[in-house]
mmCIF file of C-alpha atoms and ligand atoms in Angstrom:
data_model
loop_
_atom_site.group_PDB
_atom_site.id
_atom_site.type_symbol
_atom_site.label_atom_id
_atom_site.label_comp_id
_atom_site.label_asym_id
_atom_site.label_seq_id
_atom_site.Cartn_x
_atom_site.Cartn_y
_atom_site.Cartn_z
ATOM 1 C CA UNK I 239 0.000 0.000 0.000
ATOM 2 C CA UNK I 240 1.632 3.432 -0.828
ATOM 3 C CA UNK I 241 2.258 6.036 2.063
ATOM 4 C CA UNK I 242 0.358 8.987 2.136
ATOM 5 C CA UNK I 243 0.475 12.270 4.106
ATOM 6 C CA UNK I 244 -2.396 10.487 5.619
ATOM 7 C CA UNK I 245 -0.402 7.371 6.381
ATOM 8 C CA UNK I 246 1.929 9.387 8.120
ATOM 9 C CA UNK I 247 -0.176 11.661 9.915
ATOM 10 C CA UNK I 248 -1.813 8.644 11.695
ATOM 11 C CA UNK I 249 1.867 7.133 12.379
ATOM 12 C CA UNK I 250 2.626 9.996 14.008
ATOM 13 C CA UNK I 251 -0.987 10.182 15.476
ATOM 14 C CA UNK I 252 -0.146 6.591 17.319
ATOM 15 C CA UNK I 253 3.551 7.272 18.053
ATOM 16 C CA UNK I 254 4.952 4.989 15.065
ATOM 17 C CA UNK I 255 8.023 6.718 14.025
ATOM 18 C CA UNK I 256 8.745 7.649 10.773
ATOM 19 C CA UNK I 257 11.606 6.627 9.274
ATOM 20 C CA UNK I 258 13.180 8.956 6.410
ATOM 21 C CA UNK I 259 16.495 8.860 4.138
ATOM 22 C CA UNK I 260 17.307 11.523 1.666
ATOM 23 C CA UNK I 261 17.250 9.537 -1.801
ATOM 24 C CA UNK I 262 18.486 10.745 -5.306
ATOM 25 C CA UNK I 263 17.839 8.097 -7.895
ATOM 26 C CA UNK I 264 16.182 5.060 -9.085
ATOM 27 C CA UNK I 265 17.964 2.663 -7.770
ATOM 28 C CA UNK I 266 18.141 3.679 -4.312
ATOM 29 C CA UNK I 267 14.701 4.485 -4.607
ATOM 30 C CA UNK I 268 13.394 0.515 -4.714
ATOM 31 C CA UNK I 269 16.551 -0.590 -2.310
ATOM 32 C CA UNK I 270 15.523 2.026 0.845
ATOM 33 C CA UNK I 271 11.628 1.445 0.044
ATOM 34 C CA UNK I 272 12.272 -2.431 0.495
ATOM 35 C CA UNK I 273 14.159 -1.938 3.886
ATOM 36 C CA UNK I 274 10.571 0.010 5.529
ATOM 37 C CA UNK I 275 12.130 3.399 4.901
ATOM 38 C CA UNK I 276 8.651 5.273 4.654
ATOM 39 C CA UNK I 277 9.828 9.136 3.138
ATOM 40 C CA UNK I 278 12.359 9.689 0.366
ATOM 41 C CA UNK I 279 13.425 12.995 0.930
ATOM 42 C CA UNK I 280 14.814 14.574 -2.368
ATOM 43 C CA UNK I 281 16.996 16.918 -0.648
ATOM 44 C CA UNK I 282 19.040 19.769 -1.990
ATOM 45 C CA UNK I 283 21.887 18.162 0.229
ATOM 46 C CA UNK I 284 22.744 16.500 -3.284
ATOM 47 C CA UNK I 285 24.650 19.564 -3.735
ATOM 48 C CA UNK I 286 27.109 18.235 -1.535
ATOM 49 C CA UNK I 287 26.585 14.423 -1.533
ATOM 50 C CA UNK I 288 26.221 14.269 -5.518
ATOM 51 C CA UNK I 289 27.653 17.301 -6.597
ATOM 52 C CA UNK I 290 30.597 18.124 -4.314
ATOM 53 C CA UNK I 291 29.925 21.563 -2.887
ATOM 54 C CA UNK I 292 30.307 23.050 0.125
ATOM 55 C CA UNK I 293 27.001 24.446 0.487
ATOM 56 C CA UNK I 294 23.183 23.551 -1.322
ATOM 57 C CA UNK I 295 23.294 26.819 -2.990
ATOM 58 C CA UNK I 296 24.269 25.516 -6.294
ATOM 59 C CA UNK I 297 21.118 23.770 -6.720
ATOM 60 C CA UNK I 298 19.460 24.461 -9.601
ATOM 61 C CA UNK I 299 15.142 23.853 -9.960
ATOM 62 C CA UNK I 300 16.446 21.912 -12.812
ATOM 63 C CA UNK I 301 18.579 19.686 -11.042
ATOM 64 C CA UNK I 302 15.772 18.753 -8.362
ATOM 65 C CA UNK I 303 13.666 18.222 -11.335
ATOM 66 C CA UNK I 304 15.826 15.424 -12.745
ATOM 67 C CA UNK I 305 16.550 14.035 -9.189
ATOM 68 C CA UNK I 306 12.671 13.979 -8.302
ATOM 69 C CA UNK I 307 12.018 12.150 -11.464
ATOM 70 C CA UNK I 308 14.866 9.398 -10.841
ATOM 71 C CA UNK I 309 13.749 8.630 -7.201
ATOM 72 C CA UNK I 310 10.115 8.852 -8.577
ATOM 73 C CA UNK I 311 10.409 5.874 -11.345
ATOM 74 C CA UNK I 312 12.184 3.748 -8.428
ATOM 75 C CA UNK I 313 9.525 4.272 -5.736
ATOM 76 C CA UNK I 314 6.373 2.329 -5.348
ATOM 77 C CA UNK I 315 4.950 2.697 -2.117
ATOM 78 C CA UNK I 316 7.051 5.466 -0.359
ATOM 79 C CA UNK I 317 6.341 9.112 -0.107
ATOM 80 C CA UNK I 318 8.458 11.527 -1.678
ATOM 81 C CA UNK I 319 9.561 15.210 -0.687
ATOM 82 C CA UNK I 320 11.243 17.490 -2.791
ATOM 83 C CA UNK I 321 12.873 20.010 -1.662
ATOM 84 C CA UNK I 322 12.681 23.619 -3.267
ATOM 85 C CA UNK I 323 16.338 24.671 -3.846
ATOM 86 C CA UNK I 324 17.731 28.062 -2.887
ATOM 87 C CA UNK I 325 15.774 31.240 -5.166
ATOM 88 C CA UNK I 326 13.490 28.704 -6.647
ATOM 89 C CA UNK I 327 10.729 30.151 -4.512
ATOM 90 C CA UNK I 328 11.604 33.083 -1.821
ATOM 91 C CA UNK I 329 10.826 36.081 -4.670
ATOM 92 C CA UNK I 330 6.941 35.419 -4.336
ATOM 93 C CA UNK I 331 4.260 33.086 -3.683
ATOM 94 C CA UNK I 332 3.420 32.875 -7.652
ATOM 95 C CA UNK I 333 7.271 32.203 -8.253
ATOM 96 C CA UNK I 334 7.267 28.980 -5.693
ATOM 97 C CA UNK I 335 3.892 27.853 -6.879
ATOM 98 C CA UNK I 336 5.770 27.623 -10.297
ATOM 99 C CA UNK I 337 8.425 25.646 -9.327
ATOM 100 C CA UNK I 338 6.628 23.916 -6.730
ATOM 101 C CA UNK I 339 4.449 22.852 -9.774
ATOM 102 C CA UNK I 340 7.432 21.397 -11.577
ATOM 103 C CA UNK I 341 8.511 19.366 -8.806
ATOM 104 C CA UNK I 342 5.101 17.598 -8.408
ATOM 105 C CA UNK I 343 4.733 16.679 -12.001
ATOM 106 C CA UNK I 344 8.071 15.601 -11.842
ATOM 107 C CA UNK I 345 6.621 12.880 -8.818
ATOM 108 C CA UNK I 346 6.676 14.604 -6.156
ATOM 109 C CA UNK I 347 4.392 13.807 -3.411
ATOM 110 C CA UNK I 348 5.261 17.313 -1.254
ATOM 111 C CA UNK I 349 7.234 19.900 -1.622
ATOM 112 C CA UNK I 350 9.825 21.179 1.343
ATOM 113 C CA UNK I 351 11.130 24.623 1.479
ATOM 114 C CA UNK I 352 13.238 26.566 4.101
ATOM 115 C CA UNK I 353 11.711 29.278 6.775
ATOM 116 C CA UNK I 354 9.458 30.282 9.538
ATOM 117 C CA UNK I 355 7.452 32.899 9.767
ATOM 118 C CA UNK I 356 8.508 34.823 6.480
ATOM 119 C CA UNK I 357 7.414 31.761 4.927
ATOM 120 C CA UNK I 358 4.015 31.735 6.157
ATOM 121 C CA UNK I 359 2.245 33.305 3.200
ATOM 122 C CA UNK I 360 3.899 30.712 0.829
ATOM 123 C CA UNK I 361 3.168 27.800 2.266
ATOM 124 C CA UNK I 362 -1.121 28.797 2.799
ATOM 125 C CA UNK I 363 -0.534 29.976 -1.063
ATOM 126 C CA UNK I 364 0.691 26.474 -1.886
ATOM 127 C CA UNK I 365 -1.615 24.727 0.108
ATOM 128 C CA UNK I 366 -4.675 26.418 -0.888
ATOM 129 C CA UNK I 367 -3.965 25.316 -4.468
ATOM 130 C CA UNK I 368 -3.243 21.614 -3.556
ATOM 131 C CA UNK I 369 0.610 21.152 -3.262
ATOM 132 C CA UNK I 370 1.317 19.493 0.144
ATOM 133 C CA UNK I 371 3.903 21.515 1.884
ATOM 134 C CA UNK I 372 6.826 20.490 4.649
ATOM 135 C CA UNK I 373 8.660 23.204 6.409
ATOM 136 C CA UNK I 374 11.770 23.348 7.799
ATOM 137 C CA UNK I 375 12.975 25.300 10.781
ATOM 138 C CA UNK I 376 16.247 25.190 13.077
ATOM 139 C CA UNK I 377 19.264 24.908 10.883
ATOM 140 C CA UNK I 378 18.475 26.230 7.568
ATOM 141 C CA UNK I 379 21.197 24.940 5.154
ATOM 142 C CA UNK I 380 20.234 27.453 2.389
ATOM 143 C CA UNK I 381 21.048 30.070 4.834
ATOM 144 C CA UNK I 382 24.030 29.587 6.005
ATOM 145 C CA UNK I 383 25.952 32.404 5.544
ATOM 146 C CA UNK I 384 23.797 34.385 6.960
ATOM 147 C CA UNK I 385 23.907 32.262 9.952
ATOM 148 C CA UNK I 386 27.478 31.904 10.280
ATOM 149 C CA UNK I 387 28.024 28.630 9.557
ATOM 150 C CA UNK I 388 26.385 25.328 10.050
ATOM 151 C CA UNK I 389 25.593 26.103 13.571
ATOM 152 C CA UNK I 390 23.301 24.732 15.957
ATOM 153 C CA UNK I 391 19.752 26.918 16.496
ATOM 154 C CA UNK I 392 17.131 27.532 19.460
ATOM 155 C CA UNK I 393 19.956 28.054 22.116
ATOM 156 C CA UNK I 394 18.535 30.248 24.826
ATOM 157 C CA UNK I 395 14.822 30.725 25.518
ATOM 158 C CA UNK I 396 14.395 33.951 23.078
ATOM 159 C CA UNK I 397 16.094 31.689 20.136
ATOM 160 C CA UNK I 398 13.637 28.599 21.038
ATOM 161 C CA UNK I 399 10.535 30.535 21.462
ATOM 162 C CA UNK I 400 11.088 32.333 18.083
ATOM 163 C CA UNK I 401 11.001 28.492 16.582
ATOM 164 C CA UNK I 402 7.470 28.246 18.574
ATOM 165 C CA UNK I 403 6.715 31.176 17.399
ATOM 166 C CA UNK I 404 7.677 29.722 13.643
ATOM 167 C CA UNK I 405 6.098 26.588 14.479
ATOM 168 C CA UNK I 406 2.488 28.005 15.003
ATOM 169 C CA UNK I 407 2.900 30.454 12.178
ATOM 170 C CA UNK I 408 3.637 27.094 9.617
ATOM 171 C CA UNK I 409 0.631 25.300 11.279
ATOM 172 C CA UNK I 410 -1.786 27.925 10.595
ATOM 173 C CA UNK I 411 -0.632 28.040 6.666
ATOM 174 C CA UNK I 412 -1.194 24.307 6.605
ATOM 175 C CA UNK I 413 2.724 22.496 6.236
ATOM 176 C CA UNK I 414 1.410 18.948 6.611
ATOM 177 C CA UNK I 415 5.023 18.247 8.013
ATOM 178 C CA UNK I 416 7.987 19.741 9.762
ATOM 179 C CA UNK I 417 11.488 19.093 9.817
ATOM 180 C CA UNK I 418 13.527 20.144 12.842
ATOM 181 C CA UNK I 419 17.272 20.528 12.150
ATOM 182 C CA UNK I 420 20.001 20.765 14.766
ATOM 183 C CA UNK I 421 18.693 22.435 17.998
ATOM 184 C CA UNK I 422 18.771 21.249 21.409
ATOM 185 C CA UNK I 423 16.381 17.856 22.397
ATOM 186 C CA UNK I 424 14.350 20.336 24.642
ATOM 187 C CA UNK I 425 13.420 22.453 21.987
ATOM 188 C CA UNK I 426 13.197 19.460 19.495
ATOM 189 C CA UNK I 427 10.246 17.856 22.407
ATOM 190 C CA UNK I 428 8.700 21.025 23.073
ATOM 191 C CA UNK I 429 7.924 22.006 19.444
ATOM 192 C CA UNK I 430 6.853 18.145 18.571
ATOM 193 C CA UNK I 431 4.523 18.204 21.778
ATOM 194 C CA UNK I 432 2.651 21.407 21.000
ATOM 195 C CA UNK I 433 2.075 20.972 17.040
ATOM 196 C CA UNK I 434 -0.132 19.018 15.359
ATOM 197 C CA UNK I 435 2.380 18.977 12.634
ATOM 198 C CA UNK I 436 3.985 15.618 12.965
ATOM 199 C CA UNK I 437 7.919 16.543 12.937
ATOM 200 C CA UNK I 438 10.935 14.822 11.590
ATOM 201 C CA UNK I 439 13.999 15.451 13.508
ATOM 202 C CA UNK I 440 17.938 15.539 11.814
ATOM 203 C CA UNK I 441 19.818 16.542 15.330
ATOM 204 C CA UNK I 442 16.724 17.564 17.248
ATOM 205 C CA UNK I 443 16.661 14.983 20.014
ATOM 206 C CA UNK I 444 14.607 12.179 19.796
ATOM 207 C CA UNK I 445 11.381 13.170 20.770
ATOM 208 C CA UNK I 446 10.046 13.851 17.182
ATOM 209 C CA UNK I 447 7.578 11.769 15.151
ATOM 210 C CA UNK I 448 10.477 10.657 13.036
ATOM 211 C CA UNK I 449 14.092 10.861 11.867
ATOM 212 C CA UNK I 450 15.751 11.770 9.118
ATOM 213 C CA UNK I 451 19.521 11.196 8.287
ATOM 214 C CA UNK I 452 21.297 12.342 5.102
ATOM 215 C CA UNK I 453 21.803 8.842 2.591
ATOM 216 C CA UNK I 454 25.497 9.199 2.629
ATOM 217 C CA UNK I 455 25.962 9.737 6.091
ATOM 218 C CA UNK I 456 24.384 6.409 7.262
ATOM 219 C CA UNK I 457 26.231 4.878 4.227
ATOM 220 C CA UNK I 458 29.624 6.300 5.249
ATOM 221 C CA UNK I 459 30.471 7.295 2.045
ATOM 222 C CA UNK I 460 30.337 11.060 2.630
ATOM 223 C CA UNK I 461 34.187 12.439 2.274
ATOM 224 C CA UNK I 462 33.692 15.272 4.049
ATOM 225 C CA UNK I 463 32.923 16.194 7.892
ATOM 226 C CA UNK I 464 29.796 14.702 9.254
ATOM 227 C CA UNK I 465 27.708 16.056 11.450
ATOM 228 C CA UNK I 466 27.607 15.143 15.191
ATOM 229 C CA UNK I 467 24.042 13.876 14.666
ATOM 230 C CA UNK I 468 24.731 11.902 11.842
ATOM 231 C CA UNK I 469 25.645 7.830 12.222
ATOM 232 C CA UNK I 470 27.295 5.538 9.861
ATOM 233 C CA UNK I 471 25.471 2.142 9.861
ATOM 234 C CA UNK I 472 27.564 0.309 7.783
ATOM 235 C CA UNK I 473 30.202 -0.901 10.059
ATOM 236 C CA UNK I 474 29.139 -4.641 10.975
ATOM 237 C CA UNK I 475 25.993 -4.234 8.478
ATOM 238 C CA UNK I 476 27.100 -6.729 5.537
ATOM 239 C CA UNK I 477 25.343 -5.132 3.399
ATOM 240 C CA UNK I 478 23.704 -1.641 2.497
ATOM 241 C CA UNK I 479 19.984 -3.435 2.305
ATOM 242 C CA UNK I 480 21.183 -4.249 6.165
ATOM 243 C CA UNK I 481 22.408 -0.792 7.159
ATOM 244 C CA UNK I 482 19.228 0.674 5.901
ATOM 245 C CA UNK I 483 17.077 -2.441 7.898
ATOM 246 C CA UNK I 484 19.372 -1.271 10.639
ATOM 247 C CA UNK I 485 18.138 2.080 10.469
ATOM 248 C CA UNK I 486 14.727 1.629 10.233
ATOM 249 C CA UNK I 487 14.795 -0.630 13.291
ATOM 250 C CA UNK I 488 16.904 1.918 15.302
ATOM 251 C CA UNK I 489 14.880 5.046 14.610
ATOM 252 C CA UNK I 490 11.002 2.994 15.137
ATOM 253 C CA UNK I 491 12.734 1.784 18.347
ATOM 254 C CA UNK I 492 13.799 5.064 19.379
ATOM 255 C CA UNK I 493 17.661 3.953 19.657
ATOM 256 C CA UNK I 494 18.890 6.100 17.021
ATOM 257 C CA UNK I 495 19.176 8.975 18.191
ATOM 258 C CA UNK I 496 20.987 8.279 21.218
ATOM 259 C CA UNK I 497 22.596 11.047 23.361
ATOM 260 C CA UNK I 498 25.732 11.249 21.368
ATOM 261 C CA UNK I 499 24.006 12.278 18.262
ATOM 262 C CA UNK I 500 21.784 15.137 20.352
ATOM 263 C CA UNK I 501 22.384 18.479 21.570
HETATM 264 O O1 LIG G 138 18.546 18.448 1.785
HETATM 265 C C1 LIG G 138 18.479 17.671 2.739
HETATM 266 O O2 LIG G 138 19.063 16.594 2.758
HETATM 267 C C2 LIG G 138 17.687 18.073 3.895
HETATM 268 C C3 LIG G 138 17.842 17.288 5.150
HETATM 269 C C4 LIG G 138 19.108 17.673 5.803
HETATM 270 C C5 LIG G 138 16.686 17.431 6.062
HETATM 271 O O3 LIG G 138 16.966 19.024 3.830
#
């Protein structure tokens, strides 16, 4: 049976944790499906795992395009995200229902684009015309430089209530999903216990309604640094089929994350 947004809502709903892997191509696709993983998240983080920059500001609507469609003729059952790459939709709400269009005909099942509040407007534009939307709040890779870096956010009780604050704004446009990037587990817990949104966590503690971890992280394969909330599952796995069963099992367990990957 193929996930839905529904699917996932009532996962979340009954406290069965989502499992999702960021996924660019066909192949992938049918192996990470196979091993339970239930969201392919076509993330613009191929722009360092694929692509070999430093940063996912290279990312081209074309590119994500391409990548959608790949990871779309390998899936059968799981949902897929795509994720809006940097000015492909922060000019105007027309301009990201353009590209947001692309992205679902492309296979798509939601679209994912970066920011809180400022956001807002967007993402009840999009939804009002049909296109599922997931936001994404905490560490914002598209904005790094205005960040200083790949830092960790919501340190400090004015920085975590501005995420509630960013929270509740995305609710009330209607994001049917949020992902929480690198902040402490306290503000990971509080955000995931007062939306409705069911969250997915990537270094928010491990109190979300699911996990997500970058494909080449878990895979090891990444040459660069990895995160702190990152884990490589291939040591002792056998196999990458087993790494990804691995996982699964760890994050609808609630092992992974444990304390080492949190802040
Ligand atoms: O692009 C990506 O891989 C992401 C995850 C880090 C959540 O957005």
């Amino acid at each position: 049976m193929k996930t839905t947004l529904h699917t996932l809502q009532q996962m979340a709903a009954k406290g069965d944790r989502i499992a999702t892997l960021t996924c660019y191509d066909a192949s992938f696709a049918a192996l990470l499906e196979t091993a339970g993983v239930d969201i392919l998240l076509v993330g613009d983080s191929l722009g360092m795992t694929l692509q070999g920059s430093e940063t996912t500001l290279g990312v081209t609507l074309d590119h994500m395009v391409y990548h959608t469609r790949c990871v779309a003729s390998g899936a059968r059952k799981a949902f897929i995200i795509a994720d809006l790459p940097f000015g492909s939709y922060q000019e105007s709400s027309q301009q990201a229902l353009r590209s947001a269009t692309q992205l679902m005909a492309a296979g798509a099942h939601m679209v994912k684009l970066e920011g809180g509040q400022p956001m807002a407007e967007t993402v009840a534009f999009l939804t009002a015309r049909g296109i599922p939307v997931c936001g994404h709040i905490g560490l914002t890779p598209q904005s790094v430089h205005q960040l200083g870096g790949y830092r960790v956010q919501g340190r400090g009780d004015a920085a975590a209530e501005r995420l509630l604050q960013d929270t509740r704004a995305l609710q009330q446009a209607g994001a049917g999903l949020l992902v929480l990037e690198a902040m402490p587990s306290t503000v990971g817990k509080e955000i995931s216990t007062k939306t409705a949104i069911p969250t997915i966590g990537i270094g928010a503690g491990p109190d979300c309604a699911g996990q997500v971890l970058v494909l080449h992280d878990i895979l090891g394969i990444y040459p660069g640094k990895t995160p702190k909330f990152a884990k490589n599952f291939m040591p002792g796995a056998g196999s990458i089929q087993a790494a990804v069963q691995t996982f699964v099992q760890e994050v609808k367990s609630g092992a992974f994350p444990a304390p080492e990957h949190c802040f």
